[in-house]
CSV table of C-alpha atoms in Angstrom, one decimal:
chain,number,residue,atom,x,y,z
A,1,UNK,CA,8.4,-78.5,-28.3
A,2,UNK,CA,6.0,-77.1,-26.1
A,3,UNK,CA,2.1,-75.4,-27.4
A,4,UNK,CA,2.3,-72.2,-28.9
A,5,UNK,CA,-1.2,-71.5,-27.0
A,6,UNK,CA,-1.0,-73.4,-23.8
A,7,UNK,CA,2.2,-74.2,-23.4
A,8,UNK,CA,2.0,-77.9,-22.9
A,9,UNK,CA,4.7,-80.5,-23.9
A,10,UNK,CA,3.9,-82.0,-27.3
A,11,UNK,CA,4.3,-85.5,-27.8
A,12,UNK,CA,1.2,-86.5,-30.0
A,13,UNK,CA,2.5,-86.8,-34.0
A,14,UNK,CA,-0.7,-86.1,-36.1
A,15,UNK,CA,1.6,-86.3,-39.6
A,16,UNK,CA,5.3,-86.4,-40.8
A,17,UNK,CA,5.9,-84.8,-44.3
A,18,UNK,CA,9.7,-85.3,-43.8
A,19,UNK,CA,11.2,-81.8,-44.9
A,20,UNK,CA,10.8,-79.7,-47.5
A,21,UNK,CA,11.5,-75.8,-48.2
A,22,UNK,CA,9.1,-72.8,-47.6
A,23,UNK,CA,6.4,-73.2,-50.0
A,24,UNK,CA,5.5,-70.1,-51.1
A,25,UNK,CA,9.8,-69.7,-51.6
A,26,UNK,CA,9.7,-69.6,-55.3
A,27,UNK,CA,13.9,-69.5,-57.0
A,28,UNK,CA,15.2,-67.2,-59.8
A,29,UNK,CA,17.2,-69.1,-62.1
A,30,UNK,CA,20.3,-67.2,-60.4
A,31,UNK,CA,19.4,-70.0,-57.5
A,32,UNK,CA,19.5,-73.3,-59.3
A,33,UNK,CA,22.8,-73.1,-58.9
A,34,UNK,CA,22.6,-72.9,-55.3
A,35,UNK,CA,21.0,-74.7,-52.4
A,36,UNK,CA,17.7,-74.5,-50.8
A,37,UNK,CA,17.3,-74.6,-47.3
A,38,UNK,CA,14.6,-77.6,-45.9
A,39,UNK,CA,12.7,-77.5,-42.4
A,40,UNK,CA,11.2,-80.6,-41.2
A,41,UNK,CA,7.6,-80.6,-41.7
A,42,UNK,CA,5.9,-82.0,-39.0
A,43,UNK,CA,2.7,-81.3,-37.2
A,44,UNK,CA,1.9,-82.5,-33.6
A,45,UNK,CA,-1.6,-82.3,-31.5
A,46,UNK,CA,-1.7,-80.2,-28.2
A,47,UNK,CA,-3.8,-83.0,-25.9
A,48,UNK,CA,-4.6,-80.1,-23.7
A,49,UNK,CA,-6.0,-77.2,-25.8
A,50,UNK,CA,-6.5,-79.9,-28.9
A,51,UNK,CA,-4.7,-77.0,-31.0
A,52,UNK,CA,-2.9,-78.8,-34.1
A,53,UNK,CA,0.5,-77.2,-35.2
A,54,UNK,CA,4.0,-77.8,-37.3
A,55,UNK,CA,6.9,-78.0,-35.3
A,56,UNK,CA,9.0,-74.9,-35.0
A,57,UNK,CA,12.1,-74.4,-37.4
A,58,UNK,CA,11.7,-71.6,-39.8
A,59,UNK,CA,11.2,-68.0,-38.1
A,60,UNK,CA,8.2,-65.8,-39.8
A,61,UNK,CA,10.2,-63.2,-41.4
A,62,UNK,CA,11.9,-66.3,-43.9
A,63,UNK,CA,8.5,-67.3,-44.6
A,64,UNK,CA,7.0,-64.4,-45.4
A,65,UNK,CA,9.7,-62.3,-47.2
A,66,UNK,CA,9.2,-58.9,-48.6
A,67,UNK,CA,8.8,-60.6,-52.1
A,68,UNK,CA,6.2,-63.2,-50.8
A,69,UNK,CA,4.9,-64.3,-54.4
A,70,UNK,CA,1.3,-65.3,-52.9
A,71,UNK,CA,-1.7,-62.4,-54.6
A,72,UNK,CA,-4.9,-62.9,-53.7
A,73,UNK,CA,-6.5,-61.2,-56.4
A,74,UNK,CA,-5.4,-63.7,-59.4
A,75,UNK,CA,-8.4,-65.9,-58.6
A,76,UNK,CA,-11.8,-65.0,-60.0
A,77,UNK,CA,-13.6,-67.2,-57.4
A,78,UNK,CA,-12.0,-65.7,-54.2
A,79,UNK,CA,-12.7,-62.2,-55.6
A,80,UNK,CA,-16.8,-63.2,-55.7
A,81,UNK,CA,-16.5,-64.1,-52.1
A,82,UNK,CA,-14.6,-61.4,-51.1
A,83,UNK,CA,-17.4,-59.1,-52.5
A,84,UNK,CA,-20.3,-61.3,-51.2
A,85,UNK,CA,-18.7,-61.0,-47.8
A,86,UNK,CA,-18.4,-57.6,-47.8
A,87,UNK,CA,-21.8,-57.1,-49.2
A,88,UNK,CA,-23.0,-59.5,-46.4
A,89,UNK,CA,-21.2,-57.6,-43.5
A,90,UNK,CA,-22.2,-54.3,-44.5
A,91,UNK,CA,-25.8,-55.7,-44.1
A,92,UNK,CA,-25.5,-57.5,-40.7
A,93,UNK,CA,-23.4,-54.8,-38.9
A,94,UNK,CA,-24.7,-51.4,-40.8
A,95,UNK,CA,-21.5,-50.0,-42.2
A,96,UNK,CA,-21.2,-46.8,-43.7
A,97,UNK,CA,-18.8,-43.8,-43.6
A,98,UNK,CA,-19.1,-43.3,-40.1
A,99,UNK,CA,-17.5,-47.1,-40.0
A,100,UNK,CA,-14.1,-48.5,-39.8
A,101,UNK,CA,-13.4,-51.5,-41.5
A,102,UNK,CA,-9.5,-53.1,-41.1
A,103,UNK,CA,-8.0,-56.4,-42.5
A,104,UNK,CA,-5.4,-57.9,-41.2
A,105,UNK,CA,-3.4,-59.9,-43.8
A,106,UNK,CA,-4.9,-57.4,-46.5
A,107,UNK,CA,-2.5,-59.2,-49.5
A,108,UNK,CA,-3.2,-57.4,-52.5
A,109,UNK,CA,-6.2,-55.4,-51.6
A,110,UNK,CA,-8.7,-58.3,-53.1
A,111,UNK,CA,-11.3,-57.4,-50.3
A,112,UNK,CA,-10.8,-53.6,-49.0
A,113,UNK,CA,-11.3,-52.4,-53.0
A,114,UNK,CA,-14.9,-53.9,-52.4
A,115,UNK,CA,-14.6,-51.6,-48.9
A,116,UNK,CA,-13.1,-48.4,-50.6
A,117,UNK,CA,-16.0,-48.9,-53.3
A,118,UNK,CA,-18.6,-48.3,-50.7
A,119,UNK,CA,-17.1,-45.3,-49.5
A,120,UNK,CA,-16.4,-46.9,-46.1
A,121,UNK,CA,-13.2,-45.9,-44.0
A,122,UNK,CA,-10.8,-48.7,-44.2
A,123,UNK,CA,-7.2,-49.6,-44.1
A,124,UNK,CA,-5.0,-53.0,-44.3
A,125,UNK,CA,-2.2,-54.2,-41.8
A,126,UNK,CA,0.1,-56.5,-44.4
A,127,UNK,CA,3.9,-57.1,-43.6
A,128,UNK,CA,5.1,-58.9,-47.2
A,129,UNK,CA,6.0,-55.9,-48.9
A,130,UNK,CA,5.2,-57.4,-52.7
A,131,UNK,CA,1.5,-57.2,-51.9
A,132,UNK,CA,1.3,-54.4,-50.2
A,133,UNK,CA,2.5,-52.3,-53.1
A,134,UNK,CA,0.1,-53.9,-55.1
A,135,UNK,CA,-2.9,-52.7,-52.3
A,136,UNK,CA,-1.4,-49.7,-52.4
A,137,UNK,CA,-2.1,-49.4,-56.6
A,138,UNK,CA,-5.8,-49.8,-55.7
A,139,UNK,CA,-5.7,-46.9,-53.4
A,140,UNK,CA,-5.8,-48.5,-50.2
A,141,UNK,CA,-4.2,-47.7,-47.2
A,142,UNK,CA,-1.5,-50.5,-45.7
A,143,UNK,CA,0.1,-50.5,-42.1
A,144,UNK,CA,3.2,-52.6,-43.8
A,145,UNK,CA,4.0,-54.7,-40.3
A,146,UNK,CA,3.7,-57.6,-38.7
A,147,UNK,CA,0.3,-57.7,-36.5
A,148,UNK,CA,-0.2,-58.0,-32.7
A,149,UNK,CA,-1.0,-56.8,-29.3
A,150,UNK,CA,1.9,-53.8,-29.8
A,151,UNK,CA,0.7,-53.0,-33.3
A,152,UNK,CA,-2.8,-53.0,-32.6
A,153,UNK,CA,-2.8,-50.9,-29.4
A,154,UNK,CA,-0.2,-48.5,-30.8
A,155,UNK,CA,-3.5,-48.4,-33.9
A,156,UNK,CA,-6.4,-48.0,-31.0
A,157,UNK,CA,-4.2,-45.4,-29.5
A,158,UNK,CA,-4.1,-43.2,-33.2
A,159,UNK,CA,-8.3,-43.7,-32.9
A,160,UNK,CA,-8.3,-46.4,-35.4
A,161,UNK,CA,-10.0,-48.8,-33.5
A,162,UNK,CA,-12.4,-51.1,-36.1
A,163,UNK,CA,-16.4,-51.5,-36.1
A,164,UNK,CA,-15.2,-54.6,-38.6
A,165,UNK,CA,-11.5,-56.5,-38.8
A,166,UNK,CA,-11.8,-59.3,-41.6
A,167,UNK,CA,-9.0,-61.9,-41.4
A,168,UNK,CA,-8.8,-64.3,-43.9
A,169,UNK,CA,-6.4,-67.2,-44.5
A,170,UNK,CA,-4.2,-65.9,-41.9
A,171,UNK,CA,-5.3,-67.2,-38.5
A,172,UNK,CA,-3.1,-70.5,-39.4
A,173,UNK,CA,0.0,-68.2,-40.7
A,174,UNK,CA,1.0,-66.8,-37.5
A,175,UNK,CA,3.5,-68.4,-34.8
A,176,UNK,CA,2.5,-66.5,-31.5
A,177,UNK,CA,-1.0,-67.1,-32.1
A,178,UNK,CA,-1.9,-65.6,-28.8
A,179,UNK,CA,-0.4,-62.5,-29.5
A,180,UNK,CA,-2.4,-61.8,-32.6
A,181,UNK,CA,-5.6,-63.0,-30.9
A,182,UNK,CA,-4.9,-60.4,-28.4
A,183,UNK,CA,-4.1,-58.0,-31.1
A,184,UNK,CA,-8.1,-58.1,-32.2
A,185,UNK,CA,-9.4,-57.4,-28.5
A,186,UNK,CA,-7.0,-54.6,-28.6
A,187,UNK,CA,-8.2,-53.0,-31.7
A,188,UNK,CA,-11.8,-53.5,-32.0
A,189,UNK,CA,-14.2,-51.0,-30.6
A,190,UNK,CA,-16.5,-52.4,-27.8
A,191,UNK,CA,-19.5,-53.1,-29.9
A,192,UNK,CA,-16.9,-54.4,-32.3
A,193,UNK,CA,-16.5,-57.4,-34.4
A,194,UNK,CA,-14.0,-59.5,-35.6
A,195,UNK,CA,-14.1,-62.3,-38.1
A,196,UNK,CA,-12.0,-64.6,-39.2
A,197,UNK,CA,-11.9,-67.5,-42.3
A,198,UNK,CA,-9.2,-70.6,-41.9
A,199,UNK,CA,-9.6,-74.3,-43.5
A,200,UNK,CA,-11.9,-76.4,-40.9
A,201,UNK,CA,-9.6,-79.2,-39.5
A,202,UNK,CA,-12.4,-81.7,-40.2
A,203,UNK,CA,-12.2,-81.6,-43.7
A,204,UNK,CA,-8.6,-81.6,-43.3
A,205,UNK,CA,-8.7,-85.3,-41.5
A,206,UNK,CA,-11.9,-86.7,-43.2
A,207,UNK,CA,-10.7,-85.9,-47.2
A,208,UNK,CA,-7.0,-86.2,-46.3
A,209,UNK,CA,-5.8,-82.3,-47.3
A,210,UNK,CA,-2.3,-82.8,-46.0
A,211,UNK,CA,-1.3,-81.0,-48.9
A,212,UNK,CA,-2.5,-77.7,-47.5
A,213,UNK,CA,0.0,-78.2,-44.6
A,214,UNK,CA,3.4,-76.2,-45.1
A,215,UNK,CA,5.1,-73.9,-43.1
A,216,UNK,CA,3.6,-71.2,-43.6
A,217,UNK,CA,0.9,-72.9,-42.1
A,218,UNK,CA,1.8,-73.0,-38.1
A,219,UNK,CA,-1.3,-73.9,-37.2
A,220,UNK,CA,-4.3,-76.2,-38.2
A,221,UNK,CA,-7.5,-75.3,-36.6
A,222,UNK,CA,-11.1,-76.4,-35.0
A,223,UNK,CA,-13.4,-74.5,-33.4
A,224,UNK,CA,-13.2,-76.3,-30.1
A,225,UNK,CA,-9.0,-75.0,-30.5
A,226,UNK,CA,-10.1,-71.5,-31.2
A,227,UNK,CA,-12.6,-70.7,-28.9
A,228,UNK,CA,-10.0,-71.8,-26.3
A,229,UNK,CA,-7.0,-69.4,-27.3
A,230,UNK,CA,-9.9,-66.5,-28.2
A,231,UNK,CA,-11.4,-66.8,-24.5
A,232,UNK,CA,-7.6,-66.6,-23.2
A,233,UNK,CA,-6.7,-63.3,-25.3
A,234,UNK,CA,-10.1,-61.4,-24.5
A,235,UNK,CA,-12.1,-62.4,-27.5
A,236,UNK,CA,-15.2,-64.7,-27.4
A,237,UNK,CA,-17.3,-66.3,-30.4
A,238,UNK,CA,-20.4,-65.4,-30.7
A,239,UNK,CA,-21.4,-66.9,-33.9
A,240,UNK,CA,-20.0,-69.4,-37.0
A,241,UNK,CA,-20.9,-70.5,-40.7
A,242,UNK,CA,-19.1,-73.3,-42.9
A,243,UNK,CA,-18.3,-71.9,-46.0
A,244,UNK,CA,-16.7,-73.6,-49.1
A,245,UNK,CA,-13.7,-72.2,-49.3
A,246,UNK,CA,-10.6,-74.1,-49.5
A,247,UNK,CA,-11.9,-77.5,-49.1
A,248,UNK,CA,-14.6,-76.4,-46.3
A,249,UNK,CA,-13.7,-73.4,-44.5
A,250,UNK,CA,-15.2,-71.7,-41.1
A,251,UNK,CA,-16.5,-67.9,-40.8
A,252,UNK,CA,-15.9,-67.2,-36.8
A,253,UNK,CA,-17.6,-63.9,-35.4
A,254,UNK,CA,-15.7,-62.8,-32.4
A,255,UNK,CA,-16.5,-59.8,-29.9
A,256,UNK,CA,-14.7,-58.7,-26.9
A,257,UNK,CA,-15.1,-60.8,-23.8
A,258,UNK,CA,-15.3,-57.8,-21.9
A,259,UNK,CA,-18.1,-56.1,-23.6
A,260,UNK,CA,-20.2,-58.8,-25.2
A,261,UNK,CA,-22.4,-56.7,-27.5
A,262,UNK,CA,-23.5,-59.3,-29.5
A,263,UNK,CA,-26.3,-62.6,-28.8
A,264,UNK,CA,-24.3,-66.2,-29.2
A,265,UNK,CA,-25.8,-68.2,-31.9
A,266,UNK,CA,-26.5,-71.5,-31.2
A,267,UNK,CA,-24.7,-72.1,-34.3
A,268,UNK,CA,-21.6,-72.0,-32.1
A,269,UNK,CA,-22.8,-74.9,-29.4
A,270,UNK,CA,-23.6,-76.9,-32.8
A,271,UNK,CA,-20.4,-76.7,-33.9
A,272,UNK,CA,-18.4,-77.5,-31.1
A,273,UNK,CA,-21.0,-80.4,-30.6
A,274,UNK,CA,-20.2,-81.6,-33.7
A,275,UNK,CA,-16.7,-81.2,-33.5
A,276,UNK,CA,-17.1,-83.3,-30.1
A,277,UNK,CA,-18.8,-86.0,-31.8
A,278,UNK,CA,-16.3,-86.6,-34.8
A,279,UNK,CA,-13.6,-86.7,-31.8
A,280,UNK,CA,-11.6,-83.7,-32.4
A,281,UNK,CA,-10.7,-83.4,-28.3
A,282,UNK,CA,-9.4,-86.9,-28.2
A,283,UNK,CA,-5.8,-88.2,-29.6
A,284,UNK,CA,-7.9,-91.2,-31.1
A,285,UNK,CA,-9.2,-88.7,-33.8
A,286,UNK,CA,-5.7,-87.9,-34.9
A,287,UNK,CA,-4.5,-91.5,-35.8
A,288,UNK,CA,-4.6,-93.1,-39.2
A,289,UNK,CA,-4.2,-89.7,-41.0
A,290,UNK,CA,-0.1,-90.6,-42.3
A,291,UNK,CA,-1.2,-94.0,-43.9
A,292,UNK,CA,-4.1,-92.2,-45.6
A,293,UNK,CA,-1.6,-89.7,-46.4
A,294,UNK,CA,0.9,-91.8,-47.8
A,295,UNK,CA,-1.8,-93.7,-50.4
A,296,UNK,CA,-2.3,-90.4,-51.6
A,297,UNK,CA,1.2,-89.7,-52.3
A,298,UNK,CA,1.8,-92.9,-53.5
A,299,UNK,CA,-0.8,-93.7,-56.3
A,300,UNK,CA,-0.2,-89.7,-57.2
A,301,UNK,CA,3.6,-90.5,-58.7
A,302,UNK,CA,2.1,-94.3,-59.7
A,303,UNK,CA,0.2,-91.7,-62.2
A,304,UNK,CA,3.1,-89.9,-63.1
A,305,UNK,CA,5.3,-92.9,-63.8
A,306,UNK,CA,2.2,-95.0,-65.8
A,307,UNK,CA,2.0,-91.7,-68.4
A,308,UNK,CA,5.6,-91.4,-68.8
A,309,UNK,CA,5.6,-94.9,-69.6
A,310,UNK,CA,2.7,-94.6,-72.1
A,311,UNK,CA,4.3,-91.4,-73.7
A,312,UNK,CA,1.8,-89.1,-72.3
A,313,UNK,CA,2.5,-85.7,-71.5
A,314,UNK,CA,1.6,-84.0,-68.2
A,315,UNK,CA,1.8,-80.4,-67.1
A,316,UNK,CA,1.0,-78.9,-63.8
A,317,UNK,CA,-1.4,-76.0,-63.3
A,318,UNK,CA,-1.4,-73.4,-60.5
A,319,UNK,CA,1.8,-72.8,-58.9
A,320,UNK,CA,0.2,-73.4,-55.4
A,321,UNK,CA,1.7,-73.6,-52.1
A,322,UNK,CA,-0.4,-76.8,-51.6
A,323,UNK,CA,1.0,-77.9,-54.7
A,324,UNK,CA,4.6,-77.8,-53.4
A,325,UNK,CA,4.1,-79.8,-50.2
A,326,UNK,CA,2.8,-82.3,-52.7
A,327,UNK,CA,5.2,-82.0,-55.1
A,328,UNK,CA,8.1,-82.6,-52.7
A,329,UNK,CA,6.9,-85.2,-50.2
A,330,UNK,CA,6.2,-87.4,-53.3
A,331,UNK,CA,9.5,-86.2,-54.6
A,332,UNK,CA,8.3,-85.3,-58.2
A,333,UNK,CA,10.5,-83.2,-60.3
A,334,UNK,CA,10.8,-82.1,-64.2
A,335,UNK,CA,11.5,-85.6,-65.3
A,336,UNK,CA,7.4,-86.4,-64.6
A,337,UNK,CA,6.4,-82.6,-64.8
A,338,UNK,CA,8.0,-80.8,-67.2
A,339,UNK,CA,6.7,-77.3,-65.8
A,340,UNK,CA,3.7,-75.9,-64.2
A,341,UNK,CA,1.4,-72.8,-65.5
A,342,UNK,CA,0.2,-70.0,-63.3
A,343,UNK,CA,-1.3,-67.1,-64.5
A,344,UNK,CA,0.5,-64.5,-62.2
A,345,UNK,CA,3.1,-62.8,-64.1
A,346,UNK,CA,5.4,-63.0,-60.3
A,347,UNK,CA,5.5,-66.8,-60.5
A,348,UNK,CA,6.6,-67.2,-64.3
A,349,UNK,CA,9.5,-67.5,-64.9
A,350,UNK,CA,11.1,-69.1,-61.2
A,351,UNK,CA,10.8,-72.4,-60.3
A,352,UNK,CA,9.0,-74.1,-57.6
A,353,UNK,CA,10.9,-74.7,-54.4
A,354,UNK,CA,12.4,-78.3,-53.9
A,355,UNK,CA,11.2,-79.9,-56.9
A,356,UNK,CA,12.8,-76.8,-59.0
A,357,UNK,CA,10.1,-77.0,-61.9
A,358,UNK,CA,10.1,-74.4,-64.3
A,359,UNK,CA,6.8,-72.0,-64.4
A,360,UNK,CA,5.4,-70.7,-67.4
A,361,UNK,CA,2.3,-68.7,-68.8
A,362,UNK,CA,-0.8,-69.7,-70.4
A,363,UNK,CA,0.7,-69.5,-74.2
A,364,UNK,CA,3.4,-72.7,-73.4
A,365,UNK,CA,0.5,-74.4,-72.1
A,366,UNK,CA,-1.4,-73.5,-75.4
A,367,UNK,CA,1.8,-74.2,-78.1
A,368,UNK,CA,2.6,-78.0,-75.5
A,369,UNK,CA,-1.1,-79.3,-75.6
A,370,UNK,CA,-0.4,-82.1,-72.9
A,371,UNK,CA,-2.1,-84.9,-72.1
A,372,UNK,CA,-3.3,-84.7,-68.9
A,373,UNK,CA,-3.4,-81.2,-66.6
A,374,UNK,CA,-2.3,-81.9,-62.9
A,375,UNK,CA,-4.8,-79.1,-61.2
A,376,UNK,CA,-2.5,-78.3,-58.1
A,377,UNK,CA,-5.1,-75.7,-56.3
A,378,UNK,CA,-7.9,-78.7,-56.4
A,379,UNK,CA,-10.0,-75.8,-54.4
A,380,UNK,CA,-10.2,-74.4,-57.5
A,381,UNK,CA,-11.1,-77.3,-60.2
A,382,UNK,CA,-14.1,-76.4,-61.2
A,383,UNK,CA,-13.1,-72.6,-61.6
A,384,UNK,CA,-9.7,-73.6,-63.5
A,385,UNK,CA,-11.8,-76.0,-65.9
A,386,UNK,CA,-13.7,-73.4,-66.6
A,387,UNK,CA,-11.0,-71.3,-68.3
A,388,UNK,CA,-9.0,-74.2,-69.8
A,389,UNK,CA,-12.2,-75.2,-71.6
A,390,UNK,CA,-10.0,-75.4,-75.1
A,391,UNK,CA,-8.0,-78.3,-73.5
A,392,UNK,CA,-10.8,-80.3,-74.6
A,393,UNK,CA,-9.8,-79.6,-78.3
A,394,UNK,CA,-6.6,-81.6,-78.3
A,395,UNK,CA,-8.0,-84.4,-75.9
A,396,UNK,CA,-6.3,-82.8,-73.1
A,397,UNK,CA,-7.2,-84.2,-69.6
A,398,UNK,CA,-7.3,-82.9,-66.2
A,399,UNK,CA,-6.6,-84.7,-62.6
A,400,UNK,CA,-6.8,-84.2,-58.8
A,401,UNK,CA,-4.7,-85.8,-56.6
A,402,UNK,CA,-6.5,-85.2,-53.2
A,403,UNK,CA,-8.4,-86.1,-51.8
A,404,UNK,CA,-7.8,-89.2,-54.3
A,405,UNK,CA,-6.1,-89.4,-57.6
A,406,UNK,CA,-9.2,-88.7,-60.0
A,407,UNK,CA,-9.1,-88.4,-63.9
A,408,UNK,CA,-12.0,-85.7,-64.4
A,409,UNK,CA,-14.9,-87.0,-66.5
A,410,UNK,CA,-13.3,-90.3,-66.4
């Protein structure tokens, strides 16, 4: 396999997860009685452009299918940063109704309601057709397609060009990454700005996250890999914040290379300094990460088997993509987790992919009192604590399995 930036044979693995299915493919009871279909999972390091990615196996439109079960909007936590971001934008780059704000990978309309509610101009490019119904309830506009250079300039063409595009989450979900990078040069206007959130590979590597790797996921990203593929695709960074969003996350600020309205922070020549430093542009930096990996997995269904065999009961919680790579590179199926809650009404009832366990609501959590609570979205323990506070009645427990198996308050 060769880059999907630069084009350079890969030959570096970074970490083997064996294979699993899509993990946002959720089954209907219809399809226990049929097969799943598993992709290698795989990820390998570019030693040219340092740009971390899976393998290639599944094509995008399996992955993100026009039921994609995957709605932004059924987290309280995301929806406070979602608002603080707009609020903080509308600040920095004075937007108002003469403005023209656009997300790419708009989901469910979680962010643009906080757009529409200022009475600023603003529409959402989303292809999974599921969520973009669900924008479209809120009374927000959705371009229901796959983004790139095409779409975009076909957009720019229509005068829709964007004083703001927000992409969240998405930078990682897209195959032809250079395409969509282009796709945000083509769109902006020239004092334009374009940012964009992802998972920052160093927390990946230094608290062992492999769980957030899955197909969906093609790509796995630093700044030093970014800048890069942005500078080849017209866009340049002029500015970027950690924030601590799924595990540690990075806020990039991108302009056009070829107007450059905006001052560089020196944020950005901290980052990359730092990103130097840890060893992200050397294959050294990459090694170590499957046995790190594999203790993780390992004292995770230790866990499992130790309650079984002291008859205690233990439910999953949050029906998360992360929790499925887990779930199937440790093999885990009902027989050591009976079912998992979620609390959106498109998960209940289907199973999770590979390991096939059922998903229920809140009230079978309630009626079951188990034992101990596996918390699957670990970025969002202290959120999901918060509402299961009655656990604590019945002596009810809750782990974390990453970055290390960890009985809370224990």
């Amino acid at each position: 396999m060769k880059c999907r930036h630069c084009a350079t044979e890969l030959e570096n693995v970074f970490v083997d997860l064996a294979t699993a299915p899509p993990s946002n493919a959720y089954l209907q009871q219809a399809d226990l009685r049929a097969s799943e279909k598993y992709y290698p999972l795989k990820v390998l390091v570019c030693d040219k452009c340092w740009l971390v990615q899976t393998e290639d196996y599944a094509d995008a439109s399996e992955l993100f299918s026009e039921d994609y079960a995957y709605f932004s909007s059924f987290s309280t936590s995301w929806l406070k940063h979602s608002e603080d971001y707009v609020a903080k934008m509308v600040e920095r780059f004075g937007l108002g109704a003469d403005s023209m704000v656009v997300e790419v990978a708009a989901n469910d309309g979680y962010l643009l309601q906080y757009v529409k509610g200022r009475d600023i101009p603003c529409y959402g490019v989303e292809p999974t057709a599921s969520t973009a119904a669900a924008a479209r309830e809120k009374g927000i506009e959705i371009v229901e397609e796959f983004f790139g250079v095409e779409q975009a300039k076909k957009l720019a063409a229509e005068g829709r060009q964007a004083d703001l595009t927000a992409a969240n989450n998405v930078l990682a979900h897209v195959p032809d990454i250079n395409d969509f990078a282009g796709g945000f040069a083509a769109l902006l206007k020239p004092n334009g700005v374009s940012t964009f959130e992802f998972p920052h590979l160093l927390n990946l590597v230094t608290h062992t996250q492999f769980d957030t790797i899955y197909h969906e996921h093609y790509s796995y990203l630093s700044l030093t890999a970014v800048s890069t593929f942005f500078e080849a695709n017209g866009l340049s960074v002029f500015d970027v914040e950690e924030i601590p969003t799924h595990g540690g996350s990075l806020r990039v600020y991108a302009q056009r290379s070829d107007t450059k309205a905006h001052e560089t922070s020196p944020r950005v020549g901290a980052m990359m300094a730092r990103e130097k430093e840890e060893g992200v542009p050397t294959i050294d930096y990459y090694q170590g990460f499957q046995a790190r990996t594999d203790k993780v997995k390992d004292d995770f269904v230790n866990f499992l088997i130790e309650s079984k065999r002291e008859g205690l009961k233990v439910a999953g919680y949050g029906a998360a993509a992360k929790g499925n790579t887990l779930m199937n590179y440790a093999g885990v199926h009902a027989d050591l987790m009976p079912y998992v809650v979620d609390l959106n009404p498109n998960k209940q009832g289907k199973y999770l992919p590979g390991s096939r366990i059922p998903i229920v609501g809140e009230d079978h959590l309630k009626a079951d009192k188990p034992d101990r609570i596996v918390i699957l979205p670990w970025n969002l323990a202290d959120e999901i604590v918060g509402q299961l506070d009655y656990v604590n009645a019945w002596g009810g427990r809750f782990v974390r399995a990453v970055p290390s198996l960890q009985v809370l308050g224990g």
